[in-house]
């Protein structure tokens, strides 16, 4: 098992290009199941979650070749060669919840899908009832057997367009919207999804599907209309940059009082985060005019001390839950009391106890944490527990005095490509070490 060893106190300085988005790439890769024509995907990041999706698609008859373009960026050349398989097995699904994304596309195209129910998750309960509700509204017959979801199209072999409300207790669902929207592209008739997720990853998926011949309107708003078509064709699509990687790097510059230029930065998708950073005292200045608001260049600096703020996570365009842990790390060093409330995953606070081990002053009550700024954090051995919590610990380690060892960084490898190399290229002292079994804490 690998660990990161960080010597804190070095400023993050330099220039970096933001990678393609994990959370966009995953449902987009699943959507290749909707056609047997060739698909080219560009800027898919090299992550363990992506490798798991490649493995899953391989079991479902999809052949994927990885190449690089002239700039050295990855290209995935993808084609479905065999459409007989329909079972996404537990031993892959349990490694990655986003496997659920294959359910809608496989059902719509193959008439049947069997996908293992994803189990529990470190960030709390993650039910899939809304995914199933949406597919059932399209006429799917769904049963549960041996821990698997079995979905079949209605008699006639095609899903049927329908109007549905897809909101739950905590608002819209991102992957649920992706699943149902993808499936509805091949349904007979028109589908309306009300309370659809508005995340930029949904817009990216809809743009790709429309380039394949789908007829989707309203993606990015809470009401998406999909007029079903008979077939979809191949496409060449570039995945949007990762707003969470960008936001994490901004926090890295902020927490170390660094000076960072980010290229390929999706500022248009980061307004809640950048406005909060400005309020905290981290300046985000776009450079040049830039044609594409999702691919800008910007400079991140911290002119003075950090100030406390209140943050409440919300569905997009509100403050993203996937940046909550990273901002909490930053607020640990801000003057005064900050209040962080988690409205998407109310249990997503595994970083709190670890930050406390580094000297942070945090009081949690339910889904709210009060952060009282301290003058310094101290390096300590800590445990990565989920992807974004771990990113928060890396940030804390960059700013802490002394050495921070973060165990179990496989969580980080799920969502950040070569994070240690990227931060080291910006002046951080961070290295990966193999931990022996004895040196890994129990639990
Ligand atoms: N929910 C339900 N029923 C459902 C689905 C979701 O009640 O059927 C609830 C969830 O429990 C949660 C809320 O709805 O309270 C929102 O969950 P959502 O379905 O939107 O989450 P997701 O689609 O499973 C994606 C990202 C997550 C990100 C969330 C919220 C991917 C692969 N995952 O998950 O990303 O936190 O949206 O923005 O896109 C991460 O990258 O670290 C990560 C966890």
Short mmCIF file of C-alpha atoms and ligand atoms in Angstrom, two decimals:
data_model
loop_
_atom_site.label_atom_id
_atom_site.label_comp_id
_atom_site.label_asym_id
_atom_site.label_seq_id
_atom_site.Cartn_x
_atom_site.Cartn_y
_atom_site.Cartn_z
CA UNK A 1 0.00 0.00 0.00
CA UNK A 2 1.39 3.42 -0.94
CA UNK A 3 1.68 6.51 1.22
CA UNK A 4 2.51 10.15 0.49
CA UNK A 5 5.21 11.74 2.57
CA UNK A 6 4.98 15.52 2.58
CA UNK A 7 7.41 18.03 4.09
CA UNK A 8 5.19 21.05 4.60
CA UNK A 9 5.93 24.71 4.23
CA UNK A 10 6.90 24.98 0.56
CA UNK A 11 4.97 27.39 -1.66
CA UNK A 12 3.14 26.13 -4.74
CA UNK A 13 4.57 28.11 -7.65
CA UNK A 14 4.46 27.53 -11.38
CA UNK A 15 2.13 26.55 -14.17
CA UNK A 16 -0.05 23.48 -14.76
CA UNK A 17 -2.68 22.32 -17.22
CA UNK A 18 -5.88 20.99 -15.64
CA UNK A 19 -6.56 17.36 -16.62
CA UNK A 20 -9.75 15.99 -18.16
CA UNK A 21 -12.62 15.40 -15.76
CA UNK A 22 -13.01 12.01 -14.07
CA UNK A 23 -16.68 12.54 -13.33
CA UNK A 24 -17.37 13.55 -16.91
CA UNK A 25 -15.31 10.77 -18.45
CA UNK A 26 -16.95 7.94 -16.48
CA UNK A 27 -20.59 8.36 -17.65
CA UNK A 28 -19.32 9.31 -21.10
CA UNK A 29 -17.36 6.05 -21.31
CA UNK A 30 -20.48 4.13 -20.22
CA UNK A 31 -22.48 5.87 -22.95
CA UNK A 32 -20.32 4.24 -25.64
CA UNK A 33 -22.55 1.20 -25.05
CA UNK A 34 -25.28 3.09 -26.95
CA UNK A 35 -23.66 2.46 -30.35
CA UNK A 36 -21.46 -0.05 -32.16
CA UNK A 37 -19.78 2.66 -34.22
CA UNK A 38 -16.22 3.85 -33.41
CA UNK A 39 -15.81 6.51 -30.74
CA UNK A 40 -12.76 8.64 -30.01
CA UNK A 41 -12.44 10.21 -26.56
CA UNK A 42 -9.78 12.79 -25.80
CA UNK A 43 -8.38 14.02 -22.50
CA UNK A 44 -9.58 11.05 -20.45
CA UNK A 45 -7.40 11.17 -17.29
CA UNK A 46 -5.23 8.23 -16.29
CA UNK A 47 -6.85 7.16 -13.01
CA UNK A 48 -7.69 3.90 -11.30
CA UNK A 49 -11.44 4.62 -11.66
CA UNK A 50 -10.96 5.03 -15.42
CA UNK A 51 -8.96 1.79 -15.61
CA UNK A 52 -11.78 0.04 -13.77
CA UNK A 53 -14.30 1.42 -16.26
CA UNK A 54 -12.08 0.17 -19.13
CA UNK A 55 -12.06 -3.29 -17.50
CA UNK A 56 -15.84 -3.24 -17.02
CA UNK A 57 -16.50 -2.16 -20.62
CA UNK A 58 -14.08 -4.87 -21.79
CA UNK A 59 -16.24 -7.49 -20.04
CA UNK A 60 -19.24 -6.00 -21.85
CA UNK A 61 -17.73 -6.50 -25.31
CA UNK A 62 -16.14 -3.05 -25.81
CA UNK A 63 -12.61 -2.83 -27.18
CA UNK A 64 -10.57 0.20 -26.06
CA UNK A 65 -7.15 1.15 -27.41
CA UNK A 66 -5.18 3.89 -25.66
CA UNK A 67 -3.10 6.17 -27.86
CA UNK A 68 -1.61 9.64 -27.49
CA UNK A 69 -2.01 12.73 -29.66
CA UNK A 70 0.84 14.92 -30.89
CA UNK A 71 0.77 16.92 -27.61
CA UNK A 72 1.19 13.68 -25.64
CA UNK A 73 -2.40 13.73 -24.40
CA UNK A 74 -4.36 10.51 -24.15
CA UNK A 75 -6.82 9.37 -26.80
CA UNK A 76 -9.16 6.43 -26.27
CA UNK A 77 -10.26 4.65 -29.47
CA UNK A 78 -13.36 2.71 -28.51
CA UNK A 79 -15.68 0.29 -30.30
CA UNK A 80 -18.29 -2.16 -29.16
CA UNK A 81 -17.53 -5.47 -30.88
CA UNK A 82 -19.88 -7.85 -29.09
CA UNK A 83 -23.27 -6.91 -27.62
CA UNK A 84 -24.21 -10.26 -26.10
CA UNK A 85 -22.90 -9.67 -22.56
CA UNK A 86 -25.12 -7.78 -20.13
CA UNK A 87 -23.70 -8.45 -16.66
CA UNK A 88 -21.66 -5.88 -14.72
CA UNK A 89 -20.29 -8.12 -11.98
CA UNK A 90 -19.91 -7.29 -8.30
CA UNK A 91 -16.13 -7.64 -8.20
CA UNK A 92 -15.79 -4.67 -10.57
CA UNK A 93 -18.81 -2.67 -9.39
CA UNK A 94 -17.68 -2.79 -5.76
CA UNK A 95 -14.41 -1.05 -6.72
CA UNK A 96 -16.23 1.86 -8.33
CA UNK A 97 -19.77 3.09 -7.77
CA UNK A 98 -19.81 4.86 -11.14
CA UNK A 99 -20.18 1.37 -12.68
CA UNK A 100 -23.91 1.99 -12.21
CA UNK A 101 -23.64 4.28 -15.27
CA UNK A 102 -23.62 1.29 -17.61
CA UNK A 103 -27.14 0.33 -16.52
CA UNK A 104 -29.12 2.82 -18.65
CA UNK A 105 -27.05 2.62 -21.85
CA UNK A 106 -26.85 -1.19 -21.77
CA UNK A 107 -30.57 -1.54 -21.13
CA UNK A 108 -31.50 0.87 -23.93
CA UNK A 109 -29.28 -0.74 -26.53
CA UNK A 110 -29.23 -4.44 -25.55
CA UNK A 111 -32.72 -4.71 -24.08
CA UNK A 112 -31.39 -6.19 -20.85
CA UNK A 113 -28.87 -5.23 -18.20
CA UNK A 114 -27.72 -6.94 -15.03
CA UNK A 115 -25.65 -4.68 -12.79
CA UNK A 116 -24.53 -5.55 -9.31
CA UNK A 117 -25.98 -3.20 -6.69
CA UNK A 118 -23.16 -0.93 -5.52
CA UNK A 119 -22.57 -1.46 -1.81
CA UNK A 120 -21.91 1.03 0.99
CA UNK A 121 -19.48 3.83 0.61
CA UNK A 122 -17.14 5.79 2.90
CA UNK A 123 -18.97 9.08 2.28
CA UNK A 124 -22.32 7.76 3.46
CA UNK A 125 -25.41 6.11 2.06
CA UNK A 126 -25.49 6.22 -1.70
CA UNK A 127 -28.79 4.72 -2.82
CA UNK A 128 -29.68 4.17 -6.49
CA UNK A 129 -33.46 4.39 -6.08
CA UNK A 130 -33.69 7.43 -8.34
CA UNK A 131 -31.77 5.69 -11.13
CA UNK A 132 -34.26 2.83 -10.94
CA UNK A 133 -37.27 5.14 -10.64
CA UNK A 134 -36.23 6.95 -13.81
CA UNK A 135 -35.65 3.78 -15.79
CA UNK A 136 -38.95 2.32 -14.55
CA UNK A 137 -40.70 5.47 -15.74
CA UNK A 138 -39.27 4.62 -19.19
CA UNK A 139 -41.02 1.24 -18.98
CA UNK A 140 -38.11 -0.85 -17.73
CA UNK A 141 -39.04 -3.91 -15.69
CA UNK A 142 -36.67 -4.07 -12.77
CA UNK A 143 -36.07 -6.87 -10.30
CA UNK A 144 -33.38 -7.54 -7.71
CA UNK A 145 -31.74 -10.95 -7.65
CA UNK A 146 -28.64 -12.13 -5.73
CA UNK A 147 -27.55 -8.55 -5.11
CA UNK A 148 -27.91 -7.62 -8.77
CA UNK A 149 -30.27 -5.17 -10.46
CA UNK A 150 -31.88 -6.87 -13.45
CA UNK A 151 -33.51 -4.49 -15.92
CA UNK A 152 -35.40 -5.38 -19.07
CA UNK A 153 -37.08 -3.29 -21.73
CA UNK A 154 -40.87 -3.57 -22.04
CA UNK A 155 -42.43 -5.90 -24.65
CA UNK A 156 -41.44 -4.53 -28.05
CA UNK A 157 -37.80 -4.24 -26.93
CA UNK A 158 -37.61 -0.46 -26.65
CA UNK A 159 -37.88 1.92 -23.73
CA UNK A 160 -40.77 4.39 -23.94
CA UNK A 161 -40.38 8.15 -23.41
CA UNK A 162 -42.01 9.55 -20.26
CA UNK A 163 -42.19 12.61 -18.03
CA UNK A 164 -40.64 12.17 -14.61
CA UNK A 165 -39.53 14.00 -11.48
CA UNK A 166 -36.03 12.84 -10.54
CA UNK A 167 -35.42 14.74 -7.29
CA UNK A 168 -34.71 13.06 -3.95
CA UNK A 169 -34.37 14.18 -0.34
CA UNK A 170 -30.99 15.80 -1.10
CA UNK A 171 -31.93 17.24 -4.47
CA UNK A 172 -31.01 16.02 -7.93
CA UNK A 173 -28.79 13.06 -8.75
CA UNK A 174 -25.84 13.45 -11.12
CA UNK A 175 -25.25 9.86 -12.19
CA UNK A 176 -29.00 9.13 -12.02
CA UNK A 177 -29.62 11.94 -14.50
CA UNK A 178 -26.76 10.64 -16.69
CA UNK A 179 -28.17 7.11 -16.62
CA UNK A 180 -31.76 8.06 -17.46
CA UNK A 181 -30.80 10.72 -20.03
CA UNK A 182 -28.51 8.26 -21.83
CA UNK A 183 -31.17 5.54 -21.84
CA UNK A 184 -33.87 7.94 -23.08
CA UNK A 185 -31.86 8.84 -26.20
CA UNK A 186 -32.90 5.50 -27.73
CA UNK A 187 -36.44 5.41 -26.26
CA UNK A 188 -39.56 5.63 -28.37
CA UNK A 189 -41.02 9.13 -27.94
CA UNK A 190 -40.16 12.08 -25.75
CA UNK A 191 -38.75 12.06 -22.21
CA UNK A 192 -38.81 15.00 -19.83
CA UNK A 193 -36.60 14.84 -16.72
CA UNK A 194 -37.67 17.40 -14.12
CA UNK A 195 -35.26 18.16 -11.26
CA UNK A 196 -32.42 16.95 -13.46
CA UNK A 197 -28.87 17.51 -12.22
CA UNK A 198 -27.40 20.71 -13.72
CA UNK A 199 -23.74 19.73 -13.30
CA UNK A 200 -21.32 20.56 -16.14
CA UNK A 201 -20.62 16.83 -16.48
CA UNK A 202 -24.27 16.36 -17.54
CA UNK A 203 -23.84 19.09 -20.16
CA UNK A 204 -20.66 17.39 -21.43
CA UNK A 205 -22.45 14.05 -21.72
CA UNK A 206 -25.44 15.65 -23.49
CA UNK A 207 -23.11 17.44 -25.92
CA UNK A 208 -21.44 14.17 -26.79
CA UNK A 209 -24.75 12.33 -27.17
CA UNK A 210 -26.10 15.11 -29.40
CA UNK A 211 -22.99 14.83 -31.60
CA UNK A 212 -23.86 11.12 -31.88
CA UNK A 213 -27.31 12.04 -33.21
CA UNK A 214 -29.31 12.25 -29.97
CA UNK A 215 -31.88 15.04 -29.54
CA UNK A 216 -31.36 16.44 -26.05
CA UNK A 217 -32.38 19.96 -25.02
CA UNK A 218 -32.02 21.75 -21.71
CA UNK A 219 -28.98 19.96 -20.30
CA UNK A 220 -27.49 22.24 -17.64
CA UNK A 221 -30.98 23.29 -16.50
CA UNK A 222 -33.31 21.38 -14.14
CA UNK A 223 -35.56 20.28 -17.05
CA UNK A 224 -34.06 18.13 -19.77
CA UNK A 225 -36.08 17.07 -22.82
CA UNK A 226 -34.94 14.06 -24.85
CA UNK A 227 -36.59 13.12 -28.13
CA UNK A 228 -35.79 9.46 -28.74
CA UNK A 229 -34.02 8.35 -31.94
CA UNK A 230 -33.58 4.88 -33.48
CA UNK A 231 -29.78 4.72 -33.45
CA UNK A 232 -26.71 6.72 -32.46
CA UNK A 233 -23.51 7.05 -34.48
CA UNK A 234 -19.82 7.33 -33.59
CA UNK A 235 -18.20 10.55 -32.38
CA UNK A 236 -14.90 12.27 -31.60
CA UNK A 237 -15.27 14.03 -28.24
CA UNK A 238 -12.95 15.89 -25.87
CA UNK A 239 -13.83 15.56 -22.19
CA UNK A 240 -14.17 18.84 -20.24
CA UNK A 241 -11.43 19.78 -17.77
CA UNK A 242 -11.82 18.60 -14.18
CA UNK A 243 -13.33 21.36 -12.05
CA UNK A 244 -12.54 19.49 -8.85
CA UNK A 245 -8.88 19.02 -9.74
CA UNK A 246 -8.76 22.73 -10.66
CA UNK A 247 -10.40 23.74 -7.37
CA UNK A 248 -8.03 21.49 -5.40
CA UNK A 249 -5.00 23.07 -7.07
CA UNK A 250 -6.39 26.54 -6.35
CA UNK A 251 -6.63 25.58 -2.68
CA UNK A 252 -3.03 24.28 -2.82
CA UNK A 253 -1.84 27.68 -4.01
CA UNK A 254 -4.03 29.40 -1.42
CA UNK A 255 -2.98 27.32 1.59
CA UNK A 256 0.76 27.73 0.79
CA UNK A 257 0.50 31.42 -0.21
CA UNK A 258 1.80 30.38 -3.62
CA UNK A 259 1.52 31.75 -7.13
CA UNK A 260 -0.01 29.35 -9.64
CA UNK A 261 -1.07 29.65 -13.26
CA UNK A 262 -3.66 27.11 -14.36
CA UNK A 263 -4.30 26.40 -18.03
CA UNK A 264 -7.37 24.58 -19.38
CA UNK A 265 -9.25 25.76 -16.29
CA UNK A 266 -13.08 25.41 -16.30
CA UNK A 267 -13.75 28.76 -14.58
CA UNK A 268 -17.31 28.77 -15.91
CA UNK A 269 -18.06 25.67 -13.83
CA UNK A 270 -16.29 26.93 -10.71
CA UNK A 271 -18.08 30.14 -9.83
CA UNK A 272 -19.25 29.08 -6.34
CA UNK A 273 -15.71 27.90 -5.54
CA UNK A 274 -13.85 30.90 -6.95
CA UNK A 275 -16.21 33.36 -5.28
CA UNK A 276 -15.64 31.56 -1.98
CA UNK A 277 -11.88 31.60 -2.53
CA UNK A 278 -12.00 35.37 -3.14
CA UNK A 279 -13.93 35.79 0.12
CA UNK A 280 -11.30 33.69 1.93
CA UNK A 281 -8.54 35.85 0.47
CA UNK A 282 -7.31 33.79 -2.49
CA UNK A 283 -7.35 35.79 -5.73
CA UNK A 284 -8.31 34.13 -9.00
CA UNK A 285 -7.44 36.33 -11.98
CA UNK A 286 -8.29 35.18 -15.49
CA UNK A 287 -5.47 35.81 -17.97
CA UNK A 288 -6.38 36.85 -21.53
CA UNK A 289 -9.92 36.83 -22.85
CA UNK A 290 -10.16 33.16 -23.91
CA UNK A 291 -12.88 31.93 -26.27
CA UNK A 292 -14.04 28.98 -24.22
CA UNK A 293 -15.16 29.79 -20.65
CA UNK A 294 -14.58 26.13 -19.73
CA UNK A 295 -10.93 26.26 -20.82
CA UNK A 296 -9.44 29.48 -19.48
CA UNK A 297 -6.05 30.41 -18.12
CA UNK A 298 -6.00 31.99 -14.67
CA UNK A 299 -3.55 33.01 -11.98
CA UNK A 300 -4.06 32.05 -8.34
CA UNK A 301 -2.38 34.13 -5.64
CA UNK A 302 -2.89 34.92 -1.99
CA UNK A 303 -2.24 38.57 -1.27
CA UNK A 304 -2.74 38.46 2.53
CA UNK A 305 -4.12 36.41 5.39
CA UNK A 306 -6.96 33.89 5.04
CA UNK A 307 -10.42 34.91 6.26
CA UNK A 308 -13.25 32.75 7.62
CA UNK A 309 -16.41 32.08 5.57
CA UNK A 310 -19.59 30.01 5.66
CA UNK A 311 -19.92 27.22 3.13
CA UNK A 312 -22.96 25.07 2.38
CA UNK A 313 -22.61 22.37 -0.25
CA UNK A 314 -25.38 22.21 -2.81
CA UNK A 315 -26.10 20.76 -6.22
CA UNK A 316 -24.51 22.74 -9.08
CA UNK A 317 -24.25 25.70 -9.48
CA UNK A 318 -23.98 25.76 -5.66
CA UNK A 319 -20.79 24.96 -3.80
CA UNK A 320 -19.63 21.42 -4.78
CA UNK A 321 -19.49 18.69 -2.14
CA UNK A 322 -16.40 17.37 -3.93
CA UNK A 323 -14.46 20.47 -2.77
CA UNK A 324 -15.76 20.57 0.80
CA UNK A 325 -12.82 18.73 2.40
CA UNK A 326 -10.22 20.78 0.51
CA UNK A 327 -11.82 24.07 1.55
CA UNK A 328 -12.06 22.88 5.14
CA UNK A 329 -8.29 22.30 5.11
CA UNK A 330 -7.83 25.86 3.87
CA UNK A 331 -10.19 27.28 6.50
CA UNK A 332 -8.22 25.53 9.27
CA UNK A 333 -5.67 28.34 8.78
CA UNK A 334 -8.15 31.22 8.30
CA UNK A 335 -8.70 33.88 10.93
CA UNK A 336 -11.93 33.45 12.91
CA UNK A 337 -14.72 30.89 12.84
CA UNK A 338 -15.93 29.28 9.63
CA UNK A 339 -19.02 27.13 9.30
CA UNK A 340 -19.11 24.27 6.79
CA UNK A 341 -22.44 22.50 6.18
CA UNK A 342 -22.75 19.41 3.99
CA UNK A 343 -26.13 19.10 2.26
CA UNK A 344 -25.36 16.45 -0.35
CA UNK A 345 -23.65 13.72 1.69
CA UNK A 346 -24.30 14.64 5.36
CA UNK A 347 -21.79 12.02 6.58
CA UNK A 348 -18.94 13.19 4.37
CA UNK A 349 -16.61 14.28 7.18
CA UNK A 350 -13.99 11.53 7.41
CA UNK A 351 -11.26 14.17 7.10
CA UNK A 352 -12.35 15.94 10.32
CA UNK A 353 -10.70 13.54 12.78
CA UNK A 354 -7.53 13.40 10.65
CA UNK A 355 -7.28 17.21 10.41
CA UNK A 356 -7.71 17.34 14.19
CA UNK A 357 -4.64 15.09 14.48
CA UNK A 358 -2.74 17.81 12.63
CA UNK A 359 -3.81 20.47 15.13
CA UNK A 360 -6.96 21.79 13.45
CA UNK A 361 -9.71 23.13 15.71
CA UNK A 362 -12.93 21.56 14.44
CA UNK A 363 -16.26 20.89 16.12
CA UNK A 364 -18.76 18.75 14.25
CA UNK A 365 -22.44 18.65 14.99
CA UNK A 366 -24.46 16.57 12.55
CA UNK A 367 -23.85 17.82 9.04
CA UNK A 368 -22.10 21.01 10.18
CA UNK A 369 -18.52 21.63 11.22
CA UNK A 370 -17.33 24.80 12.93
CA UNK A 371 -13.73 25.52 11.99
CA UNK A 372 -11.78 27.85 14.27
CA UNK A 373 -8.68 29.03 12.50
CA UNK A 374 -5.34 28.11 14.08
CA UNK A 375 -1.95 29.71 13.44
CA UNK A 376 -0.33 26.54 12.19
CA UNK A 377 -0.98 22.88 11.42
CA UNK A 378 1.54 20.24 12.45
CA UNK A 379 2.63 17.32 10.31
CA UNK A 380 1.35 13.92 11.50
CA UNK A 381 0.69 10.42 10.22
CA UNK A 382 -2.89 10.43 8.88
CA UNK A 383 -5.14 8.08 7.00
CA UNK A 384 -6.73 8.65 3.59
CA UNK A 385 -10.34 7.47 3.79
CA UNK A 386 -12.07 8.63 0.63
CA UNK A 387 -10.94 10.49 -2.44
CA UNK A 388 -11.73 14.11 -1.56
CA UNK A 389 -11.08 13.76 2.18
CA UNK A 390 -7.61 12.57 1.21
CA UNK A 391 -7.10 15.57 -1.06
CA UNK A 392 -7.93 17.78 1.93
CA UNK A 393 -5.22 16.00 3.95
CA UNK A 394 -2.67 16.55 1.17
CA UNK A 395 -3.46 20.27 1.26
CA UNK A 396 -3.12 20.37 5.03
CA UNK A 397 0.20 18.52 4.72
CA UNK A 398 1.51 21.07 2.19
CA UNK A 399 0.95 23.87 4.72
CA UNK A 400 1.80 22.01 7.96
CA UNK A 401 5.05 22.33 9.84
CA UNK A 402 7.04 19.12 9.62
CA UNK A 403 6.29 15.79 8.00
CA UNK A 404 2.84 14.47 7.13
CA UNK A 405 2.50 10.84 6.06
CA UNK A 406 -0.79 10.02 4.35
CA UNK A 407 -1.50 6.32 4.30
CA UNK A 408 -3.72 4.49 1.81
CA UNK A 409 -3.32 6.94 -1.06
CA UNK A 410 -5.03 4.51 -3.42
CA UNK A 411 -8.07 6.64 -2.60
CA UNK A 412 -6.30 9.64 -4.15
CA UNK A 413 -5.22 7.62 -7.19
CA UNK A 414 -8.90 7.06 -7.96
CA UNK A 415 -9.39 10.69 -8.85
CA UNK A 416 -6.11 12.63 -9.16
CA UNK A 417 -3.64 11.66 -11.86
CA UNK A 418 -0.05 11.57 -10.55
CA UNK A 419 -0.90 14.16 -7.89
CA UNK A 420 2.48 13.82 -6.18
CA UNK A 421 4.37 14.51 -9.44
CA UNK A 422 2.13 17.41 -10.33
CA UNK A 423 2.54 19.05 -6.92
CA UNK A 424 6.28 18.31 -6.86
CA UNK A 425 6.60 20.03 -10.26
CA UNK A 426 5.18 23.12 -8.53
CA UNK A 427 7.76 23.08 -5.73
CA UNK A 428 6.05 20.89 -3.12
CA UNK A 429 8.08 18.35 -1.23
CA UNK A 430 5.94 15.25 -1.68
CA UNK A 431 6.93 11.70 -2.52
CA UNK A 432 5.25 8.32 -2.76
CA UNK A 433 6.50 5.52 -0.56
CA UNK A 434 5.60 1.87 -0.37
CA UNK A 435 4.43 1.07 3.14
CA UNK A 436 5.12 -2.32 4.60
CA UNK A 437 2.07 -4.06 6.05
CA UNK A 438 3.38 -3.50 9.60
CA UNK A 439 3.61 0.25 9.10
CA UNK A 440 0.00 0.56 7.88
CA UNK A 441 -2.30 1.35 10.83
CA UNK A 442 -5.04 -1.20 11.47
CA UNK A 443 -8.68 -0.52 10.62
N1 LIG B 1 -29.34 9.99 -4.12
C1 LIG B 1 -30.51 9.34 -3.80
N2 LIG B 1 -30.96 8.37 -4.64
C2 LIG B 1 -30.28 8.04 -5.79
C3 LIG B 1 -29.10 8.71 -6.11
C4 LIG B 1 -28.64 9.70 -5.25
O1 LIG B 1 -31.12 9.63 -2.79
O2 LIG B 1 -30.76 7.15 -6.50
C5 LIG B 1 -28.84 11.05 -3.23
C6 LIG B 1 -27.44 10.78 -2.69
O3 LIG B 1 -27.48 9.94 -1.56
C7 LIG B 1 -26.94 12.17 -2.39
C8 LIG B 1 -27.59 12.98 -3.50
O4 LIG B 1 -28.68 12.22 -3.98
O5 LIG B 1 -27.44 12.61 -1.18
C9 LIG B 1 -26.67 13.32 -4.64
O6 LIG B 1 -26.02 12.15 -5.10
P1 LIG B 1 -25.68 11.95 -6.63
O7 LIG B 1 -26.50 10.85 -7.18
O8 LIG B 1 -25.74 13.26 -7.33
O9 LIG B 1 -24.16 11.44 -6.57
P2 LIG B 1 -23.50 10.52 -7.66
O10 LIG B 1 -24.08 10.84 -8.97
O11 LIG B 1 -23.51 9.11 -7.21
C10 LIG B 1 -21.59 12.14 -8.38
C11 LIG B 1 -20.10 12.16 -8.33
C12 LIG B 1 -19.64 12.36 -6.91
C13 LIG B 1 -20.25 13.66 -6.37
C14 LIG B 1 -21.77 13.62 -6.51
C15 LIG B 1 -22.44 14.91 -6.10
C16 LIG B 1 -19.36 10.77 -10.16
C17 LIG B 1 -18.70 9.53 -10.61
N3 LIG B 1 -19.56 10.91 -8.85
O12 LIG B 1 -21.98 11.02 -7.60
O13 LIG B 1 -18.23 12.48 -6.95
O14 LIG B 1 -19.88 13.84 -5.03
O15 LIG B 1 -22.11 13.36 -7.88
O16 LIG B 1 -21.95 15.97 -6.85
O17 LIG B 1 -19.70 11.62 -10.97
C18 LIG B 1 -16.03 12.23 -6.18
O18 LIG B 1 -15.65 12.52 -7.33
O19 LIG B 1 -15.26 12.18 -5.20
C19 LIG B 1 -17.45 11.94 -5.96
C20 LIG B 1 -17.89 11.29 -4.90
#
